[in-house]
């Protein structure tokens, strides 16, 4: 009964966690997408006005243009070509889910952030409840993975191996497996998908899973590259389970 109750609690926690992220993504998308569209239109108009009269601009007007351009880029609007009008939204569901994941995991790249009052207030409450939920989720997943460690240790003990050696080999096995699954292999994937070097992929993976999150490298932001649907959702799931692996190492 205790085992069934534990499995039920785990399943409810996992389901509730992902429902929380999905609902958060939907709300962020609804609150921010319209405002982003208006910012793109404003950036396109600013660019057209500049191209029509750039030879007649004063120093003050040029400084104002550079200031407006910098603000547009900081808000995720890149007025290159016709992207300001026709680029896919930074707040589609895939990007919104990715953003929700970076909020509750406290990575916070800073390249995507809510601009509307409603989005900012919702983000405060979403993080307020989401961060503790994320900690509980990672702890539970780490606990589940630690059961695999115990089974592996029990198997080695039955083979006549000493306990100290078992502890060392168990830690080494999960460390090496995690480095391969969460750092080495994803870096190859990022190298192919993003056009980064392998060392850049390793750097991004480590900075992300350590929750440092500088924001100098972010997935799905390379101009001119075609990303498959829900690419950033897949990356968000990688982040969540990568953090669970790190939680397991702390438990070990």
mmCIF file of C-alpha atoms in Angstrom:
data_model
loop_
_atom_site.group_PDB
_atom_site.id
_atom_site.type_symbol
_atom_site.label_atom_id
_atom_site.label_comp_id
_atom_site.label_asym_id
_atom_site.label_seq_id
_atom_site.Cartn_x
_atom_site.Cartn_y
_atom_site.Cartn_z
ATOM 1 C CA UNK A 1 0.000 0.000 0.000
ATOM 2 C CA UNK A 2 2.814 2.382 0.872
ATOM 3 C CA UNK A 3 4.478 1.667 -2.465
ATOM 4 C CA UNK A 4 1.239 2.270 -4.394
ATOM 5 C CA UNK A 5 0.644 5.472 -2.440
ATOM 6 C CA UNK A 6 4.188 6.663 -3.234
ATOM 7 C CA UNK A 7 3.761 5.959 -6.945
ATOM 8 C CA UNK A 8 0.414 7.769 -6.955
ATOM 9 C CA UNK A 9 1.957 10.798 -5.259
ATOM 10 C CA UNK A 10 4.830 10.802 -7.740
ATOM 11 C CA UNK A 11 2.500 10.546 -10.735
ATOM 12 C CA UNK A 12 0.292 13.341 -9.388
ATOM 13 C CA UNK A 13 3.346 15.517 -8.732
ATOM 14 C CA UNK A 14 4.766 14.986 -12.223
ATOM 15 C CA UNK A 15 1.364 15.578 -13.855
ATOM 16 C CA UNK A 16 0.701 18.652 -11.713
ATOM 17 C CA UNK A 17 4.146 20.052 -12.444
ATOM 18 C CA UNK A 18 3.782 19.826 -16.209
ATOM 19 C CA UNK A 19 0.186 21.118 -16.080
ATOM 20 C CA UNK A 20 1.504 24.091 -14.105
ATOM 21 C CA UNK A 21 4.095 24.786 -16.824
ATOM 22 C CA UNK A 22 1.541 24.350 -19.618
ATOM 23 C CA UNK A 23 -0.934 26.711 -17.971
ATOM 24 C CA UNK A 24 1.831 29.233 -17.316
ATOM 25 C CA UNK A 25 2.967 29.032 -20.941
ATOM 26 C CA UNK A 26 -0.585 29.609 -22.183
ATOM 27 C CA UNK A 27 -1.055 32.653 -19.921
ATOM 28 C CA UNK A 28 2.300 34.203 -20.868
ATOM 29 C CA UNK A 29 1.461 33.678 -24.546
ATOM 30 C CA UNK A 30 -1.946 35.304 -24.163
ATOM 31 C CA UNK A 31 -0.593 38.286 -22.213
ATOM 32 C CA UNK A 32 2.558 39.042 -24.203
ATOM 33 C CA UNK A 33 1.921 38.138 -27.839
ATOM 34 C CA UNK A 34 -0.221 41.169 -28.731
ATOM 35 C CA UNK A 35 2.206 43.606 -27.104
ATOM 36 C CA UNK A 36 5.090 41.990 -28.974
ATOM 37 C CA UNK A 37 3.245 42.409 -32.282
ATOM 38 C CA UNK A 38 2.817 46.115 -31.586
ATOM 39 C CA UNK A 39 6.527 46.441 -30.779
ATOM 40 C CA UNK A 40 7.423 44.762 -34.075
ATOM 41 C CA UNK A 41 5.175 47.118 -36.027
ATOM 42 C CA UNK A 42 6.740 50.109 -34.252
ATOM 43 C CA UNK A 43 10.235 48.822 -35.033
ATOM 44 C CA UNK A 44 9.328 48.331 -38.694
ATOM 45 C CA UNK A 45 7.940 51.871 -38.915
ATOM 46 C CA UNK A 46 11.054 53.259 -37.234
ATOM 47 C CA UNK A 47 13.244 51.423 -39.724
ATOM 48 C CA UNK A 48 11.247 52.685 -42.724
ATOM 49 C CA UNK A 49 11.389 56.266 -41.449
ATOM 50 C CA UNK A 50 15.152 55.967 -40.966
ATOM 51 C CA UNK A 51 15.730 54.586 -44.472
ATOM 52 C CA UNK A 52 13.696 57.404 -46.014
ATOM 53 C CA UNK A 53 15.438 60.264 -44.210
ATOM 54 C CA UNK A 54 18.747 58.998 -42.813
ATOM 55 C CA UNK A 55 20.753 61.566 -44.840
ATOM 56 C CA UNK A 56 18.847 64.432 -43.224
ATOM 57 C CA UNK A 57 18.983 63.222 -39.624
ATOM 58 C CA UNK A 58 20.599 65.411 -36.978
ATOM 59 C CA UNK A 59 22.960 64.042 -34.343
ATOM 60 C CA UNK A 60 20.184 64.137 -31.744
ATOM 61 C CA UNK A 61 17.780 62.262 -34.037
ATOM 62 C CA UNK A 62 20.468 59.691 -34.817
ATOM 63 C CA UNK A 63 21.093 59.161 -31.096
ATOM 64 C CA UNK A 64 17.358 58.698 -30.528
ATOM 65 C CA UNK A 65 17.206 56.173 -33.359
ATOM 66 C CA UNK A 66 20.080 54.171 -31.830
ATOM 67 C CA UNK A 67 18.347 54.275 -28.440
ATOM 68 C CA UNK A 68 15.065 53.015 -29.940
ATOM 69 C CA UNK A 69 16.909 50.306 -31.869
ATOM 70 C CA UNK A 70 18.709 49.132 -28.725
ATOM 71 C CA UNK A 71 15.425 48.967 -26.793
ATOM 72 C CA UNK A 72 13.794 46.978 -29.611
ATOM 73 C CA UNK A 73 16.635 44.426 -29.593
ATOM 74 C CA UNK A 74 16.487 44.148 -25.800
ATOM 75 C CA UNK A 75 12.780 43.371 -26.147
ATOM 76 C CA UNK A 76 13.510 40.576 -28.616
ATOM 77 C CA UNK A 77 12.592 42.505 -31.789
ATOM 78 C CA UNK A 78 15.266 42.368 -34.488
ATOM 79 C CA UNK A 79 14.490 44.805 -37.350
ATOM 80 C CA UNK A 80 16.495 42.895 -39.981
ATOM 81 C CA UNK A 81 14.910 42.448 -43.408
ATOM 82 C CA UNK A 82 11.182 41.949 -42.942
ATOM 83 C CA UNK A 83 11.559 40.021 -39.696
ATOM 84 C CA UNK A 84 9.872 42.735 -37.638
ATOM 85 C CA UNK A 85 6.600 41.927 -39.420
ATOM 86 C CA UNK A 86 6.807 38.329 -40.482
ATOM 87 C CA UNK A 87 9.098 36.612 -37.974
ATOM 88 C CA UNK A 88 7.479 33.965 -35.823
ATOM 89 C CA UNK A 89 6.465 35.266 -32.428
ATOM 90 C CA UNK A 90 8.837 35.046 -29.480
ATOM 91 C CA UNK A 91 5.722 34.245 -27.467
ATOM 92 C CA UNK A 92 4.380 31.269 -29.395
ATOM 93 C CA UNK A 93 3.550 28.262 -27.220
ATOM 94 C CA UNK A 94 6.953 26.608 -27.618
ATOM 95 C CA UNK A 95 8.836 29.740 -26.546
ATOM 96 C CA UNK A 96 6.344 30.451 -23.762
ATOM 97 C CA UNK A 97 6.785 26.937 -22.351
ATOM 98 C CA UNK A 98 10.560 27.360 -22.536
ATOM 99 C CA UNK A 99 10.280 30.682 -20.711
ATOM 100 C CA UNK A 100 8.062 29.136 -18.016
ATOM 101 C CA UNK A 101 10.660 26.399 -17.505
ATOM 102 C CA UNK A 102 13.501 28.901 -17.141
ATOM 103 C CA UNK A 103 11.458 30.858 -14.580
ATOM 104 C CA UNK A 104 10.714 27.962 -12.220
ATOM 105 C CA UNK A 105 14.254 26.587 -12.606
ATOM 106 C CA UNK A 106 15.656 30.086 -11.803
ATOM 107 C CA UNK A 107 17.931 30.051 -14.888
ATOM 108 C CA UNK A 108 16.551 33.348 -16.198
ATOM 109 C CA UNK A 109 18.530 33.960 -19.403
ATOM 110 C CA UNK A 110 17.135 37.475 -19.682
ATOM 111 C CA UNK A 111 16.701 37.354 -23.456
ATOM 112 C CA UNK A 112 12.934 36.860 -23.122
ATOM 113 C CA UNK A 113 10.931 38.603 -20.440
ATOM 114 C CA UNK A 114 7.366 39.886 -19.986
ATOM 115 C CA UNK A 115 6.767 43.495 -21.046
ATOM 116 C CA UNK A 116 3.126 44.009 -20.157
ATOM 117 C CA UNK A 117 1.979 44.866 -16.629
ATOM 118 C CA UNK A 118 -0.224 41.774 -16.565
ATOM 119 C CA UNK A 119 2.644 39.564 -17.730
ATOM 120 C CA UNK A 120 5.033 40.941 -15.116
ATOM 121 C CA UNK A 121 2.558 40.561 -12.243
ATOM 122 C CA UNK A 122 1.641 37.042 -13.370
ATOM 123 C CA UNK A 123 5.357 36.189 -13.600
ATOM 124 C CA UNK A 124 5.825 37.187 -9.944
ATOM 125 C CA UNK A 125 3.087 34.855 -8.724
ATOM 126 C CA UNK A 126 4.014 32.124 -11.218
ATOM 127 C CA UNK A 127 7.598 32.107 -9.883
ATOM 128 C CA UNK A 128 6.439 32.444 -6.267
ATOM 129 C CA UNK A 129 4.602 29.112 -6.439
ATOM 130 C CA UNK A 130 6.539 27.539 -9.318
ATOM 131 C CA UNK A 131 10.026 27.650 -7.783
ATOM 132 C CA UNK A 132 9.031 25.656 -4.644
ATOM 133 C CA UNK A 133 7.088 23.251 -6.879
ATOM 134 C CA UNK A 134 10.198 22.831 -9.029
ATOM 135 C CA UNK A 135 12.315 22.059 -5.941
ATOM 136 C CA UNK A 136 9.822 19.412 -4.782
ATOM 137 C CA UNK A 137 9.671 17.939 -8.306
ATOM 138 C CA UNK A 138 13.470 17.715 -8.619
ATOM 139 C CA UNK A 139 13.746 16.210 -5.152
ATOM 140 C CA UNK A 140 11.175 13.527 -6.005
ATOM 141 C CA UNK A 141 12.787 12.684 -9.345
ATOM 142 C CA UNK A 142 16.208 12.589 -7.681
ATOM 143 C CA UNK A 143 14.799 10.275 -5.022
ATOM 144 C CA UNK A 144 13.414 7.966 -7.733
ATOM 145 C CA UNK A 145 16.782 7.883 -9.465
ATOM 146 C CA UNK A 146 18.518 7.181 -6.144
ATOM 147 C CA UNK A 147 16.461 3.957 -5.935
ATOM 148 C CA UNK A 148 18.259 2.855 -9.092
ATOM 149 C CA UNK A 149 21.532 3.561 -7.274
ATOM 150 C CA UNK A 150 20.438 1.340 -4.401
ATOM 151 C CA UNK A 151 19.479 -1.472 -6.777
ATOM 152 C CA UNK A 152 22.821 -1.187 -8.525
ATOM 153 C CA UNK A 153 24.616 -1.167 -5.155
ATOM 154 C CA UNK A 154 22.661 -4.203 -3.982
ATOM 155 C CA UNK A 155 23.537 -6.077 -7.181
ATOM 156 C CA UNK A 156 27.251 -5.316 -6.745
ATOM 157 C CA UNK A 157 27.101 -6.237 -3.034
ATOM 158 C CA UNK A 158 25.631 -9.615 -3.888
ATOM 159 C CA UNK A 159 28.581 -10.111 -6.227
ATOM 160 C CA UNK A 160 30.886 -9.791 -3.219
ATOM 161 C CA UNK A 161 32.083 -6.236 -3.714
ATOM 162 C CA UNK A 162 33.000 -4.071 -0.701
ATOM 163 C CA UNK A 163 30.673 -1.206 0.330
ATOM 164 C CA UNK A 164 33.251 1.571 -0.121
ATOM 165 C CA UNK A 165 34.012 0.372 -3.622
ATOM 166 C CA UNK A 166 30.280 0.082 -4.373
ATOM 167 C CA UNK A 167 29.695 3.711 -3.311
ATOM 168 C CA UNK A 168 32.560 4.901 -5.474
ATOM 169 C CA UNK A 169 31.484 2.906 -8.545
ATOM 170 C CA UNK A 170 27.827 3.944 -8.145
ATOM 171 C CA UNK A 171 28.749 7.620 -7.998
ATOM 172 C CA UNK A 172 31.161 7.209 -10.911
ATOM 173 C CA UNK A 173 28.538 5.398 -13.000
ATOM 174 C CA UNK A 174 25.824 8.053 -12.555
ATOM 175 C CA UNK A 175 28.323 10.871 -12.964
ATOM 176 C CA UNK A 176 29.665 9.445 -16.236
ATOM 177 C CA UNK A 177 26.183 8.523 -17.510
ATOM 178 C CA UNK A 178 24.822 11.982 -16.695
ATOM 179 C CA UNK A 179 27.751 13.756 -18.353
ATOM 180 C CA UNK A 180 27.177 11.668 -21.480
ATOM 181 C CA UNK A 181 23.368 12.038 -21.555
ATOM 182 C CA UNK A 182 22.994 15.635 -20.356
ATOM 183 C CA UNK A 183 26.203 17.310 -21.542
ATOM 184 C CA UNK A 184 28.041 15.444 -24.316
ATOM 185 C CA UNK A 185 25.148 14.178 -26.476
ATOM 186 C CA UNK A 186 23.017 17.371 -26.214
ATOM 187 C CA UNK A 187 26.078 19.386 -27.284
ATOM 188 C CA UNK A 188 26.201 17.416 -30.542
ATOM 189 C CA UNK A 189 22.498 18.157 -30.996
ATOM 190 C CA UNK A 190 23.069 21.884 -30.365
ATOM 191 C CA UNK A 191 26.031 21.855 -32.731
ATOM 192 C CA UNK A 192 23.831 20.529 -35.537
ATOM 193 C CA UNK A 193 20.694 22.554 -34.755
ATOM 194 C CA UNK A 194 22.215 25.894 -33.719
ATOM 195 C CA UNK A 195 25.396 25.900 -35.810
ATOM 196 C CA UNK A 196 27.562 26.296 -32.695
ATOM 197 C CA UNK A 197 30.921 24.634 -32.209
ATOM 198 C CA UNK A 198 30.995 21.571 -29.942
ATOM 199 C CA UNK A 199 32.789 23.541 -27.225
ATOM 200 C CA UNK A 200 30.060 26.212 -27.382
ATOM 201 C CA UNK A 201 27.443 23.463 -26.996
ATOM 202 C CA UNK A 202 29.241 22.093 -23.908
ATOM 203 C CA UNK A 203 29.522 25.624 -22.523
ATOM 204 C CA UNK A 204 25.799 26.327 -23.066
ATOM 205 C CA UNK A 205 24.766 22.993 -21.521
ATOM 206 C CA UNK A 206 26.876 23.549 -18.406
ATOM 207 C CA UNK A 207 25.871 27.197 -17.930
ATOM 208 C CA UNK A 208 22.214 26.167 -18.293
ATOM 209 C CA UNK A 209 22.186 23.122 -16.005
ATOM 210 C CA UNK A 210 24.208 24.956 -13.365
ATOM 211 C CA UNK A 211 21.412 27.619 -13.509
ATOM 212 C CA UNK A 212 24.002 30.362 -14.072
ATOM 213 C CA UNK A 213 22.189 31.377 -17.285
ATOM 214 C CA UNK A 214 24.307 34.233 -18.666
ATOM 215 C CA UNK A 215 22.059 34.553 -21.731
ATOM 216 C CA UNK A 216 24.959 34.881 -24.189
ATOM 217 C CA UNK A 217 23.904 31.586 -25.789
ATOM 218 C CA UNK A 218 20.187 30.764 -26.024
ATOM 219 C CA UNK A 219 18.520 28.098 -28.152
ATOM 220 C CA UNK A 220 16.181 28.969 -31.010
ATOM 221 C CA UNK A 221 17.478 32.512 -31.534
ATOM 222 C CA UNK A 222 19.804 32.138 -34.540
ATOM 223 C CA UNK A 223 18.509 34.278 -37.420
ATOM 224 C CA UNK A 224 18.151 32.468 -40.715
ATOM 225 C CA UNK A 225 17.938 28.980 -39.187
ATOM 226 C CA UNK A 226 14.825 26.828 -39.437
ATOM 227 C CA UNK A 227 13.918 25.154 -36.148
ATOM 228 C CA UNK A 228 11.466 22.282 -35.925
ATOM 229 C CA UNK A 229 8.218 22.720 -34.031
ATOM 230 C CA UNK A 230 8.417 22.539 -30.249
ATOM 231 C CA UNK A 231 12.208 22.538 -30.363
ATOM 232 C CA UNK A 232 12.386 24.749 -27.282
ATOM 233 C CA UNK A 233 9.839 22.565 -25.459
ATOM 234 C CA UNK A 234 12.200 19.624 -25.965
ATOM 235 C CA UNK A 235 15.101 21.719 -24.652
ATOM 236 C CA UNK A 236 13.011 22.766 -21.622
ATOM 237 C CA UNK A 237 12.335 19.092 -20.803
ATOM 238 C CA UNK A 238 16.078 18.371 -21.159
ATOM 239 C CA UNK A 239 16.764 21.177 -18.675
ATOM 240 C CA UNK A 240 14.269 19.811 -16.137
ATOM 241 C CA UNK A 241 15.665 16.276 -16.189
ATOM 242 C CA UNK A 242 19.230 17.593 -16.296
ATOM 243 C CA UNK A 243 18.520 19.488 -13.090
ATOM 244 C CA UNK A 244 17.078 16.282 -11.627
ATOM 245 C CA UNK A 245 20.356 14.513 -12.469
ATOM 246 C CA UNK A 246 22.294 17.228 -10.625
ATOM 247 C CA UNK A 247 19.916 16.817 -7.661
ATOM 248 C CA UNK A 248 20.709 13.079 -7.713
ATOM 249 C CA UNK A 249 24.441 13.806 -7.556
ATOM 250 C CA UNK A 250 23.861 15.986 -4.497
ATOM 251 C CA UNK A 251 21.866 13.174 -2.895
ATOM 252 C CA UNK A 252 24.664 10.713 -3.612
#
